[in-house]
Amino acid sequence: ILNVEQSPQSLHVQEGDSTNFTCSFPSSNFYALHWYRWETAKSPEALFVMTLNGDEKKKGRISATLNTKEGYSYLYIKGSQPEDSATYLCASLDRGSTLGRLYFGRGTQLTVWP
Amino acid sequence: DSGVTQTPKHLITATGQRVTLRCSPRSGDLSVYWYQQSLDQGLQFLIHYYNGEERAKGNILERFSAQQFPDLHSELNLSSLELGDSALYFCASSVGNGVETQYFGPGTRLLVL
């Protein structure tokens, strides 16, 4: 079982603030890292899949970086908007016989106040 | 809309009963994954099927079983239900067998009374 940790657990910011949060995962046998956005009463929505050390991905105001050697990924949101309020989940994929099995962190719950 | 469908949306049943949750993957996706989300837990992986074959098993109880049919839809069977089985059950699909994005369905909320 992989231990994937996310911090902080929750975050409250004002509209217009930029924010970032962290996902830590075991670096040995790493294969890929997924980021998901999960709004209340909806299903998780895929943001990024990252595989290479130093990888950076961007989607609108959201971007993510990956460090596979030290086992962490950062998610950044620039100029947060109320519609960004959601839980952001990361999940690690391990090389080996259980390929395809995602290990999820508990998520960072972001609330953006207008 | 992810293209993954799950039925039913809600299910209320009693302890000791048996239920079947159904999932239809996105068109073209060969993999189906089942996850459980309980109140006090994160998303827990249950099982993965690829093109009809079981590929990985997670924290799935012996009372639970799943299968993927030739048309690629999948069913998760939960039997001898207990109060603690109350949870949100998600199905996800992906085109391949590993690193690709997994697309989640809307989930089935199960309440065991």
PDB file of C-alpha atoms in Angstrom:
ATOM      1  CA  ILE A   1       0.000   0.000   0.000  1.00  0.00           C
ATOM      2  CA  LEU A   2       1.396   3.389  -1.021  1.00  0.00           C
ATOM      3  CA  ASN A   3       1.167   6.272   1.399  1.00  0.00           C
ATOM      4  CA  VAL A   4       0.113   9.395  -0.487  1.00  0.00           C
ATOM      5  CA  GLU A   5      -0.180  12.513   1.626  1.00  0.00           C
ATOM      6  CA  GLN A   6      -1.622  15.896   0.808  1.00  0.00           C
ATOM      7  CA  SER A   7      -1.245  19.171   2.639  1.00  0.00           C
ATOM      8  CA  PRO A   8      -2.827  21.260   3.801  1.00  0.00           C
ATOM      9  CA  GLN A   9      -6.046  19.402   4.549  1.00  0.00           C
ATOM     10  CA  SER A  10      -8.070  22.557   3.901  1.00  0.00           C
ATOM     11  CA  LEU A  11      -7.417  26.057   2.684  1.00  0.00           C
ATOM     12  CA  HIS A  12      -9.506  29.212   2.675  1.00  0.00           C
ATOM     13  CA  VAL A  13      -8.453  32.062   0.394  1.00  0.00           C
ATOM     14  CA  GLN A  14      -9.914  35.272  -0.940  1.00  0.00           C
ATOM     15  CA  GLU A  15     -10.889  35.676  -4.573  1.00  0.00           C
ATOM     16  CA  GLY A  16      -7.844  36.774  -6.549  1.00  0.00           C
ATOM     17  CA  ASP A  17      -5.309  35.111  -4.239  1.00  0.00           C
ATOM     18  CA  SER A  18      -2.902  32.594  -5.689  1.00  0.00           C
ATOM     19  CA  THR A  19      -2.503  29.367  -3.807  1.00  0.00           C
ATOM     20  CA  ASN A  20      -0.607  26.114  -3.871  1.00  0.00           C
ATOM     21  CA  PHE A  21      -0.733  22.751  -2.188  1.00  0.00           C
ATOM     22  CA  THR A  22       1.434  19.675  -1.945  1.00  0.00           C
ATOM     23  CA  CYS A  23       1.180  15.996  -2.702  1.00  0.00           C
ATOM     24  CA  SER A  24       3.855  13.624  -1.330  1.00  0.00           C
ATOM     25  CA  PHE A  25       4.278  10.076  -2.588  1.00  0.00           C
ATOM     26  CA  PRO A  26       6.876   7.284  -2.373  1.00  0.00           C
ATOM     27  CA  SER A  27       9.540   7.932  -5.007  1.00  0.00           C
ATOM     28  CA  SER A  28      10.650   4.316  -5.372  1.00  0.00           C
ATOM     29  CA  ASN A  29       8.789   2.447  -8.118  1.00  0.00           C
ATOM     30  CA  PHE A  30       7.022   5.638  -9.144  1.00  0.00           C
ATOM     31  CA  TYR A  31       5.202   5.500 -12.466  1.00  0.00           C
ATOM     32  CA  ALA A  32       2.733   8.385 -12.674  1.00  0.00           C
ATOM     33  CA  LEU A  33       0.933  11.015 -10.650  1.00  0.00           C
ATOM     34  CA  HIS A  34      -2.662  12.058 -11.271  1.00  0.00           C
ATOM     35  CA  TRP A  35      -4.371  15.257 -10.104  1.00  0.00           C
ATOM     36  CA  TYR A  36      -8.151  15.421  -9.856  1.00  0.00           C
ATOM     37  CA  ARG A  37     -10.613  18.170  -9.010  1.00  0.00           C
ATOM     38  CA  TRP A  38     -13.673  17.050  -7.057  1.00  0.00           C
ATOM     39  CA  GLU A  39     -16.607  19.395  -6.592  1.00  0.00           C
ATOM     40  CA  THR A  40     -19.288  18.610  -4.052  1.00  0.00           C
ATOM     41  CA  ALA A  41     -22.040  16.339  -5.412  1.00  0.00           C
ATOM     42  CA  LYS A  42     -20.059  15.635  -8.574  1.00  0.00           C
ATOM     43  CA  SER A  43     -17.473  13.030  -9.555  1.00  0.00           C
ATOM     44  CA  PRO A  44     -13.708  13.568  -9.634  1.00  0.00           C
ATOM     45  CA  GLU A  45     -12.593  15.336 -12.788  1.00  0.00           C
ATOM     46  CA  ALA A  46      -9.133  14.648 -14.210  1.00  0.00           C
ATOM     47  CA  LEU A  47      -6.739  17.607 -14.305  1.00  0.00           C
ATOM     48  CA  PHE A  48      -3.300  16.201 -15.094  1.00  0.00           C
ATOM     49  CA  VAL A  49      -1.339  12.996 -15.481  1.00  0.00           C
ATOM     50  CA  MET A  50       2.382  13.496 -14.941  1.00  0.00           C
ATOM     51  CA  THR A  51       5.163  10.976 -15.385  1.00  0.00           C
ATOM     52  CA  LEU A  52       8.535  12.644 -15.887  1.00  0.00           C
ATOM     53  CA  ASN A  53      10.739  14.282 -13.291  1.00  0.00           C
ATOM     54  CA  GLY A  54      10.579  18.052 -13.764  1.00  0.00           C
ATOM     55  CA  ASP A  55       7.308  17.783 -15.682  1.00  0.00           C
ATOM     56  CA  GLU A  56       5.104  20.867 -15.641  1.00  0.00           C
ATOM     57  CA  LYS A  57       1.500  20.881 -16.801  1.00  0.00           C
ATOM     58  CA  LYS A  58      -0.905  23.786 -17.192  1.00  0.00           C
ATOM     59  CA  LYS A  59      -4.633  24.090 -17.698  1.00  0.00           C
ATOM     60  CA  GLY A  60      -5.895  27.649 -17.631  1.00  0.00           C
ATOM     61  CA  ARG A  61      -5.015  29.143 -14.231  1.00  0.00           C
ATOM     62  CA  ILE A  62      -4.065  25.755 -12.767  1.00  0.00           C
ATOM     63  CA  SER A  63      -0.596  24.304 -13.103  1.00  0.00           C
ATOM     64  CA  ALA A  64       1.334  21.455 -11.543  1.00  0.00           C
ATOM     65  CA  THR A  65       4.954  20.410 -11.157  1.00  0.00           C
ATOM     66  CA  LEU A  66       6.489  17.038 -10.417  1.00  0.00           C
ATOM     67  CA  ASN A  67       9.645  15.952  -8.590  1.00  0.00           C
ATOM     68  CA  THR A  68       9.939  12.179  -8.795  1.00  0.00           C
ATOM     69  CA  LYS A  69      13.356  12.004  -7.119  1.00  0.00           C
ATOM     70  CA  GLU A  70      12.106  13.479  -3.856  1.00  0.00           C
ATOM     71  CA  GLY A  71       8.507  12.317  -4.247  1.00  0.00           C
ATOM     72  CA  TYR A  72       6.369  15.438  -4.368  1.00  0.00           C
ATOM     73  CA  SER A  73       4.116  17.428  -6.666  1.00  0.00           C
ATOM     74  CA  TYR A  74       2.774  20.955  -6.299  1.00  0.00           C
ATOM     75  CA  LEU A  75      -0.528  22.223  -7.640  1.00  0.00           C
ATOM     76  CA  TYR A  76      -0.800  25.982  -8.174  1.00  0.00           C
ATOM     77  CA  ILE A  77      -3.900  28.054  -8.778  1.00  0.00           C
ATOM     78  CA  LYS A  78      -3.290  31.601  -9.977  1.00  0.00           C
ATOM     79  CA  GLY A  79      -5.892  34.247  -9.150  1.00  0.00           C
ATOM     80  CA  SER A  80      -8.339  31.897  -7.403  1.00  0.00           C
ATOM     81  CA  GLN A  81     -12.024  32.275  -8.238  1.00  0.00           C
ATOM     82  CA  PRO A  82     -15.045  31.039  -6.230  1.00  0.00           C
ATOM     83  CA  GLU A  83     -15.636  28.398  -8.905  1.00  0.00           C
ATOM     84  CA  ASP A  84     -12.240  26.904  -8.031  1.00  0.00           C
ATOM     85  CA  SER A  85     -13.709  25.815  -4.697  1.00  0.00           C
ATOM     86  CA  ALA A  86     -13.389  22.029  -4.643  1.00  0.00           C
ATOM     87  CA  THR A  87     -11.337  19.211  -3.184  1.00  0.00           C
ATOM     88  CA  TYR A  88      -8.123  18.599  -5.085  1.00  0.00           C
ATOM     89  CA  LEU A  89      -6.967  15.001  -5.043  1.00  0.00           C
ATOM     90  CA  CYS A  90      -3.677  13.530  -6.085  1.00  0.00           C
ATOM     91  CA  ALA A  91      -3.118   9.851  -6.755  1.00  0.00           C
ATOM     92  CA  SER A  92       0.076   7.912  -7.327  1.00  0.00           C
ATOM     93  CA  LEU A  93       0.497   5.023  -9.714  1.00  0.00           C
ATOM     94  CA  ASP A  94       3.076   2.407  -8.825  1.00  0.00           C
ATOM     95  CA  ARG A  95       5.136   0.390 -11.257  1.00  0.00           C
ATOM     96  CA  GLY A  96       4.678  -3.325 -10.978  1.00  0.00           C
ATOM     97  CA  SER A  97       1.995  -5.941 -10.858  1.00  0.00           C
ATOM     98  CA  THR A  98      -0.679  -3.567  -9.612  1.00  0.00           C
ATOM     99  CA  LEU A  99      -0.275  -1.160 -12.516  1.00  0.00           C
ATOM    100  CA  GLY A 100      -3.535   0.687 -12.976  1.00  0.00           C
ATOM    101  CA  ARG A 101      -4.215   0.878  -9.252  1.00  0.00           C
ATOM    102  CA  LEU A 102      -4.305   4.501  -8.118  1.00  0.00           C
ATOM    103  CA  TYR A 103      -3.434   5.325  -4.512  1.00  0.00           C
ATOM    104  CA  PHE A 104      -5.294   8.489  -3.556  1.00  0.00           C
ATOM    105  CA  GLY A 105      -4.417  11.073  -0.972  1.00  0.00           C
ATOM    106  CA  ARG A 106      -7.149  12.495   1.275  1.00  0.00           C
ATOM    107  CA  GLY A 107      -7.267  15.706  -0.723  1.00  0.00           C
ATOM    108  CA  THR A 108      -6.948  19.431  -0.065  1.00  0.00           C
ATOM    109  CA  GLN A 109     -10.296  21.167   0.326  1.00  0.00           C
ATOM    110  CA  LEU A 110     -10.093  24.651  -1.173  1.00  0.00           C
ATOM    111  CA  THR A 111     -12.671  27.344  -0.424  1.00  0.00           C
ATOM    112  CA  VAL A 112     -12.417  30.620  -2.311  1.00  0.00           C
ATOM    113  CA  TRP A 113     -14.380  33.497  -0.767  1.00  0.00           C
ATOM    114  CA  PRO A 114     -15.705  36.266  -3.025  1.00  0.00           C
TER     115      PRO A 114
ATOM    116  CA  ASP B   1     -20.075  14.648 -18.284  1.00  0.00           C
ATOM    117  CA  SER B   2     -17.222  12.089 -18.326  1.00  0.00           C
ATOM    118  CA  GLY B   3     -19.043   9.594 -20.540  1.00  0.00           C
ATOM    119  CA  VAL B   4     -19.019   6.965 -17.791  1.00  0.00           C
ATOM    120  CA  THR B   5     -22.476   5.967 -16.590  1.00  0.00           C
ATOM    121  CA  GLN B   6     -23.426   4.318 -13.336  1.00  0.00           C
ATOM    122  CA  THR B   7     -26.750   2.969 -12.144  1.00  0.00           C
ATOM    123  CA  PRO B   8     -28.494   3.298  -9.845  1.00  0.00           C
ATOM    124  CA  LYS B   9     -27.641   6.739  -8.525  1.00  0.00           C
ATOM    125  CA  HIS B  10     -28.951   5.972  -5.042  1.00  0.00           C
ATOM    126  CA  LEU B  11     -29.677   2.703  -3.308  1.00  0.00           C
ATOM    127  CA  ILE B  12     -31.179   2.120   0.106  1.00  0.00           C
ATOM    128  CA  THR B  13     -31.261  -1.410   1.434  1.00  0.00           C
ATOM    129  CA  ALA B  14     -31.166  -3.412   4.640  1.00  0.00           C
ATOM    130  CA  THR B  15     -28.387  -5.331   6.353  1.00  0.00           C
ATOM    131  CA  GLY B  16     -27.907  -8.823   5.018  1.00  0.00           C
ATOM    132  CA  GLN B  17     -29.174  -7.956   1.562  1.00  0.00           C
ATOM    133  CA  ARG B  18     -27.399  -8.175  -1.795  1.00  0.00           C
ATOM    134  CA  VAL B  19     -27.141  -5.402  -4.389  1.00  0.00           C
ATOM    135  CA  THR B  20     -25.616  -4.982  -7.838  1.00  0.00           C
ATOM    136  CA  LEU B  21     -24.069  -1.755  -9.054  1.00  0.00           C
ATOM    137  CA  ARG B  22     -23.636  -1.263 -12.764  1.00  0.00           C
ATOM    138  CA  CYS B  23     -21.074   0.724 -14.739  1.00  0.00           C
ATOM    139  CA  SER B  24     -20.741   1.450 -18.448  1.00  0.00           C
ATOM    140  CA  PRO B  25     -17.327   2.785 -19.462  1.00  0.00           C
ATOM    141  CA  ARG B  26     -16.645   5.510 -22.009  1.00  0.00           C
ATOM    142  CA  SER B  27     -16.846   4.351 -25.581  1.00  0.00           C
ATOM    143  CA  GLY B  28     -13.496   2.812 -26.526  1.00  0.00           C
ATOM    144  CA  ASP B  29     -12.236   2.372 -22.966  1.00  0.00           C
ATOM    145  CA  LEU B  30     -11.166  -1.156 -22.083  1.00  0.00           C
ATOM    146  CA  SER B  31     -10.401  -0.680 -18.389  1.00  0.00           C
ATOM    147  CA  VAL B  32     -12.916  -0.365 -15.585  1.00  0.00           C
ATOM    148  CA  TYR B  33     -11.955   0.471 -11.991  1.00  0.00           C
ATOM    149  CA  TRP B  34     -14.138   0.417  -8.892  1.00  0.00           C
ATOM    150  CA  TYR B  35     -13.530   2.702  -5.903  1.00  0.00           C
ATOM    151  CA  GLN B  36     -15.239   3.117  -2.548  1.00  0.00           C
ATOM    152  CA  GLN B  37     -15.526   6.424  -0.715  1.00  0.00           C
ATOM    153  CA  SER B  38     -16.592   6.086   2.921  1.00  0.00           C
ATOM    154  CA  LEU B  39     -17.179   9.020   5.289  1.00  0.00           C
ATOM    155  CA  ASP B  40     -13.955   8.529   7.183  1.00  0.00           C
ATOM    156  CA  GLN B  41     -11.791   7.329   4.311  1.00  0.00           C
ATOM    157  CA  GLY B  42     -10.336   8.646   1.096  1.00  0.00           C
ATOM    158  CA  LEU B  43     -11.042   7.017  -2.222  1.00  0.00           C
ATOM    159  CA  GLN B  44     -10.177   3.336  -1.802  1.00  0.00           C
ATOM    160  CA  PHE B  45      -9.369   1.183  -4.800  1.00  0.00           C
ATOM    161  CA  LEU B  46     -11.419  -2.022  -4.975  1.00  0.00           C
ATOM    162  CA  ILE B  47     -10.711  -3.769  -8.261  1.00  0.00           C
ATOM    163  CA  HIS B  48      -9.574  -3.245 -11.860  1.00  0.00           C
ATOM    164  CA  TYR B  49     -10.695  -5.071 -14.989  1.00  0.00           C
ATOM    165  CA  TYR B  50      -9.116  -4.801 -18.400  1.00  0.00           C
ATOM    166  CA  ASN B  51     -10.941  -6.164 -21.436  1.00  0.00           C
ATOM    167  CA  GLY B  52     -12.842  -8.682 -19.353  1.00  0.00           C
ATOM    168  CA  GLU B  53      -9.953  -9.852 -17.175  1.00  0.00           C
ATOM    169  CA  GLU B  54      -9.259  -8.992 -13.570  1.00  0.00           C
ATOM    170  CA  ARG B  55      -5.957  -7.069 -13.388  1.00  0.00           C
ATOM    171  CA  ALA B  56      -5.620  -5.818  -9.846  1.00  0.00           C
ATOM    172  CA  LYS B  57      -7.397  -6.250  -6.567  1.00  0.00           C
ATOM    173  CA  GLY B  58      -7.343  -3.790  -3.716  1.00  0.00           C
ATOM    174  CA  ASN B  59      -9.121  -3.657  -0.387  1.00  0.00           C
ATOM    175  CA  ILE B  60     -12.134  -5.575  -1.645  1.00  0.00           C
ATOM    176  CA  LEU B  61     -14.003  -7.677   0.888  1.00  0.00           C
ATOM    177  CA  GLU B  62     -14.751 -11.326   0.167  1.00  0.00           C
ATOM    178  CA  ARG B  63     -18.457 -10.437   0.302  1.00  0.00           C
ATOM    179  CA  PHE B  64     -17.898  -8.219  -2.739  1.00  0.00           C
ATOM    180  CA  SER B  65     -17.310  -9.456  -6.267  1.00  0.00           C
ATOM    181  CA  ALA B  66     -17.133  -7.882  -9.671  1.00  0.00           C
ATOM    182  CA  GLN B  67     -16.971  -8.801 -13.312  1.00  0.00           C
ATOM    183  CA  GLN B  68     -16.576  -7.159 -16.683  1.00  0.00           C
ATOM    184  CA  PHE B  69     -18.740  -8.456 -19.493  1.00  0.00           C
ATOM    185  CA  PRO B  70     -17.910  -8.882 -23.218  1.00  0.00           C
ATOM    186  CA  ASP B  71     -19.591  -5.552 -23.995  1.00  0.00           C
ATOM    187  CA  LEU B  72     -17.164  -4.047 -21.400  1.00  0.00           C
ATOM    188  CA  HIS B  73     -19.773  -2.939 -18.896  1.00  0.00           C
ATOM    189  CA  SER B  74     -19.024  -3.979 -15.348  1.00  0.00           C
ATOM    190  CA  GLU B  75     -21.032  -4.955 -12.297  1.00  0.00           C
ATOM    191  CA  LEU B  76     -20.038  -4.798  -8.660  1.00  0.00           C
ATOM    192  CA  ASN B  77     -21.960  -7.221  -6.453  1.00  0.00           C
ATOM    193  CA  LEU B  78     -22.160  -6.538  -2.730  1.00  0.00           C
ATOM    194  CA  SER B  79     -23.647  -9.258  -0.555  1.00  0.00           C
ATOM    195  CA  SER B  80     -24.442  -9.820   3.142  1.00  0.00           C
ATOM    196  CA  LEU B  81     -24.447  -6.069   3.464  1.00  0.00           C
ATOM    197  CA  GLU B  82     -23.416  -4.445   6.714  1.00  0.00           C
ATOM    198  CA  LEU B  83     -23.981  -0.918   7.997  1.00  0.00           C
ATOM    199  CA  GLY B  84     -20.319  -0.140   7.340  1.00  0.00           C
ATOM    200  CA  ASP B  85     -20.752  -0.811   3.618  1.00  0.00           C
ATOM    201  CA  SER B  86     -22.681   2.451   3.310  1.00  0.00           C
ATOM    202  CA  ALA B  87     -20.548   4.553   1.007  1.00  0.00           C
ATOM    203  CA  LEU B  88     -20.250   6.203  -2.363  1.00  0.00           C
ATOM    204  CA  TYR B  89     -19.107   3.710  -5.000  1.00  0.00           C
ATOM    205  CA  PHE B  90     -17.385   5.110  -8.068  1.00  0.00           C
ATOM    206  CA  CYS B  91     -16.578   3.437 -11.302  1.00  0.00           C
ATOM    207  CA  ALA B  92     -13.862   4.862 -13.557  1.00  0.00           C
ATOM    208  CA  SER B  93     -12.682   3.884 -17.005  1.00  0.00           C
ATOM    209  CA  SER B  94      -9.557   4.384 -19.072  1.00  0.00           C
ATOM    210  CA  VAL B  95      -8.504   3.474 -22.565  1.00  0.00           C
ATOM    211  CA  GLY B  96      -5.544   1.337 -21.523  1.00  0.00           C
ATOM    212  CA  ASN B  97      -4.145  -0.566 -18.637  1.00  0.00           C
ATOM    213  CA  GLY B  98      -1.946   1.813 -16.722  1.00  0.00           C
ATOM    214  CA  VAL B  99      -0.878   5.412 -16.753  1.00  0.00           C
ATOM    215  CA  GLU B 100      -3.768   6.925 -18.694  1.00  0.00           C
ATOM    216  CA  THR B 101      -6.328   9.311 -17.229  1.00  0.00           C
ATOM    217  CA  GLN B 102      -9.146   7.572 -15.408  1.00  0.00           C
ATOM    218  CA  TYR B 103     -12.577   9.086 -16.049  1.00  0.00           C
ATOM    219  CA  PHE B 104     -15.002   8.812 -13.178  1.00  0.00           C
ATOM    220  CA  GLY B 105     -18.712   8.129 -13.315  1.00  0.00           C
ATOM    221  CA  PRO B 106     -21.247   9.984 -11.153  1.00  0.00           C
ATOM    222  CA  GLY B 107     -21.171   7.315  -8.447  1.00  0.00           C
ATOM    223  CA  THR B 108     -23.760   5.189  -6.665  1.00  0.00           C
ATOM    224  CA  ARG B 109     -24.601   6.220  -3.126  1.00  0.00           C
ATOM    225  CA  LEU B 110     -25.409   3.130  -1.068  1.00  0.00           C
ATOM    226  CA  LEU B 111     -27.140   3.376   2.285  1.00  0.00           C
ATOM    227  CA  VAL B 112     -27.468   0.220   4.353  1.00  0.00           C
ATOM    228  CA  LEU B 113     -30.022   0.485   7.170  1.00  0.00           C
TER     229      LEU B 113
END
